[in-house]
XYZ file of N, CA and C in Angstrom:
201
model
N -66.156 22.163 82.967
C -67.101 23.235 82.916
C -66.462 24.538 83.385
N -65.817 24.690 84.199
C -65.165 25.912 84.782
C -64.113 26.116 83.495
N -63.510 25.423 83.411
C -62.574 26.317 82.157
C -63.444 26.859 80.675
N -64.552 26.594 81.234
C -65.502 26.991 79.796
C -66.295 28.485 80.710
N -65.673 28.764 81.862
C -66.457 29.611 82.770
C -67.670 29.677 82.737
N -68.267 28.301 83.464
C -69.467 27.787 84.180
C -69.518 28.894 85.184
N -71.021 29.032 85.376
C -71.690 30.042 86.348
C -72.613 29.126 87.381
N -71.895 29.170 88.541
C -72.441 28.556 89.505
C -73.167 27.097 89.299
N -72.197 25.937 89.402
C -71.801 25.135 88.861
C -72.584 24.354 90.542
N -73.194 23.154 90.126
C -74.193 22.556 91.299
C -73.971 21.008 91.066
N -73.230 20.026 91.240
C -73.103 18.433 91.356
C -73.767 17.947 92.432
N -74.793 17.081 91.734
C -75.622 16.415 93.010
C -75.587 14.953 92.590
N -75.152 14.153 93.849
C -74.230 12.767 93.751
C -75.464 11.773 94.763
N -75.666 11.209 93.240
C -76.687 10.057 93.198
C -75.865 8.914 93.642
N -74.755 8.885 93.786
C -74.487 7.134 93.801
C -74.434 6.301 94.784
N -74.925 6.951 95.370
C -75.308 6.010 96.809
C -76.992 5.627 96.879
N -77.777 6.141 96.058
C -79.005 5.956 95.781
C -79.194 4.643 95.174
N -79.545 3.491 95.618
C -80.053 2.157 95.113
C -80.687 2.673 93.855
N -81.857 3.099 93.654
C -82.380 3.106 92.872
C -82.584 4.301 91.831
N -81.650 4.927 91.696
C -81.277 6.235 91.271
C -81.127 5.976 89.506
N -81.368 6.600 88.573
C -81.065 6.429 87.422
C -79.707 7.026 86.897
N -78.894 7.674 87.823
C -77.837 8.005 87.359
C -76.718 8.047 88.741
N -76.004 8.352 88.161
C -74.669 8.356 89.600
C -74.693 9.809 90.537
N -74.699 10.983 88.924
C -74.319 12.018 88.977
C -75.179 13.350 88.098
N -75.755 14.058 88.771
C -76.331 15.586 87.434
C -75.355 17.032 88.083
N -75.511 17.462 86.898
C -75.115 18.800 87.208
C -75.871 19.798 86.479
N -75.677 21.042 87.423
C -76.581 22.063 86.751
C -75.485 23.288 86.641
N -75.927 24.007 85.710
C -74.369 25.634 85.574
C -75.895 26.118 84.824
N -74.727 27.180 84.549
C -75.235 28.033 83.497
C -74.376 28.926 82.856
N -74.488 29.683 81.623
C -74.074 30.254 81.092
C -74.152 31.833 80.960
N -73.370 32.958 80.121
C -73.911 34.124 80.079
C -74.292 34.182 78.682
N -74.368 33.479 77.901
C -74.803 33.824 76.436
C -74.729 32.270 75.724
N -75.691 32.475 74.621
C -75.725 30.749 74.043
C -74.219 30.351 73.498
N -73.459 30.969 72.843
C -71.901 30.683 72.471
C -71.441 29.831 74.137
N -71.434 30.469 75.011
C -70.682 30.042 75.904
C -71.538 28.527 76.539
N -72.862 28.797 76.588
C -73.743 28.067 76.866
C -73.132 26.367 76.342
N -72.874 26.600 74.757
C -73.019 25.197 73.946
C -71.426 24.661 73.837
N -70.609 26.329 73.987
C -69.455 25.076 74.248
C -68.722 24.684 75.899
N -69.475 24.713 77.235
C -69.594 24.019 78.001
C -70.603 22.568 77.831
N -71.046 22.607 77.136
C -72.015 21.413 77.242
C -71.243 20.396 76.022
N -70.185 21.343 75.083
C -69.591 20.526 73.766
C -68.356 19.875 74.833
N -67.953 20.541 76.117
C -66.910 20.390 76.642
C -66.955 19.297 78.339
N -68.341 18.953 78.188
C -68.742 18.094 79.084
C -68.830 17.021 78.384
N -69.359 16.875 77.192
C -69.681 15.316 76.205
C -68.320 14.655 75.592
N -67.289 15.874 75.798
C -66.049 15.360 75.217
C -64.892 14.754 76.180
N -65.652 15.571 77.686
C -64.365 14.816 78.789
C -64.950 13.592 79.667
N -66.283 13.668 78.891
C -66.878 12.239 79.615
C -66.665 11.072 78.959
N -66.224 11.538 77.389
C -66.326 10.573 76.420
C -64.862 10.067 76.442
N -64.106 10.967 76.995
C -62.569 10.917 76.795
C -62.434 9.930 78.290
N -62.963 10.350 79.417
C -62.075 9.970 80.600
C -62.764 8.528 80.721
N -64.218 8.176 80.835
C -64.686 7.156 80.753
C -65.373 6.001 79.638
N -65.537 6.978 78.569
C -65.808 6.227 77.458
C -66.990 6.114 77.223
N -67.605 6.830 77.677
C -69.868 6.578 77.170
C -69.833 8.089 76.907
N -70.766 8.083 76.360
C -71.448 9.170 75.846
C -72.751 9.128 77.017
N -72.866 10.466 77.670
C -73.825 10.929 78.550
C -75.229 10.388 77.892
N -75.776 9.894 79.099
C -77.438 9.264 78.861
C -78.513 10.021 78.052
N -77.972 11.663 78.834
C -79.164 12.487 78.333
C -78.341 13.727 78.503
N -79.188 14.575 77.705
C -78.697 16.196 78.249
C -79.966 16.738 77.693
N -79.908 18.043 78.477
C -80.780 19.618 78.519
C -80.224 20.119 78.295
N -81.051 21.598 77.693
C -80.715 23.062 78.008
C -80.015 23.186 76.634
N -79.700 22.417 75.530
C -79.651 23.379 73.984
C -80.431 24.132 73.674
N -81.454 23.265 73.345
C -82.606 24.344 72.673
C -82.986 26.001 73.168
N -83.120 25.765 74.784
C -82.986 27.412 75.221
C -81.923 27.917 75.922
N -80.522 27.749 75.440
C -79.189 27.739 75.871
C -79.012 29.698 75.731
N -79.912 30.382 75.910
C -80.060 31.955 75.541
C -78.574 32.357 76.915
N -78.883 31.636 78.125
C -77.819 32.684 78.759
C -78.537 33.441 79.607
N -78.014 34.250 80.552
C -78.626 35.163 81.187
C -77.886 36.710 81.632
């Protein structure tokens, strides 16, 4: 995400949570939808690369506007 210059970039670490539905979320943001979609093209590709699943879920295409 940072080499896609993520804007204040937030990891909150589930995995110590028994009953947690995930390990790990993160929240960023973007300054414009271009930059918006290819941090999020660049999160599905190093998750897919380093561990091999494709992320459970994702947000934030549809109103990927930026700020």
């Amino acid at each position: 995400m940072l080499d896609k210059k993520a804007k204040n970039p937030v990891i909150m670490d589930f995995a110590k949570i028994n009953s947690s539905v995930c390990d790990a979320f993160i929240v960023c943001h973007g300054t414009s939808r271009t930059q918006v979609e290819a941090i999020a093209d660049s999160v599905l590709a190093n998750v897919k690369t380093k561990i091999g699943l494709n992320p459970s879920h994702k947000e934030g295409l549809e109103n990927a506007d930026g700020f």
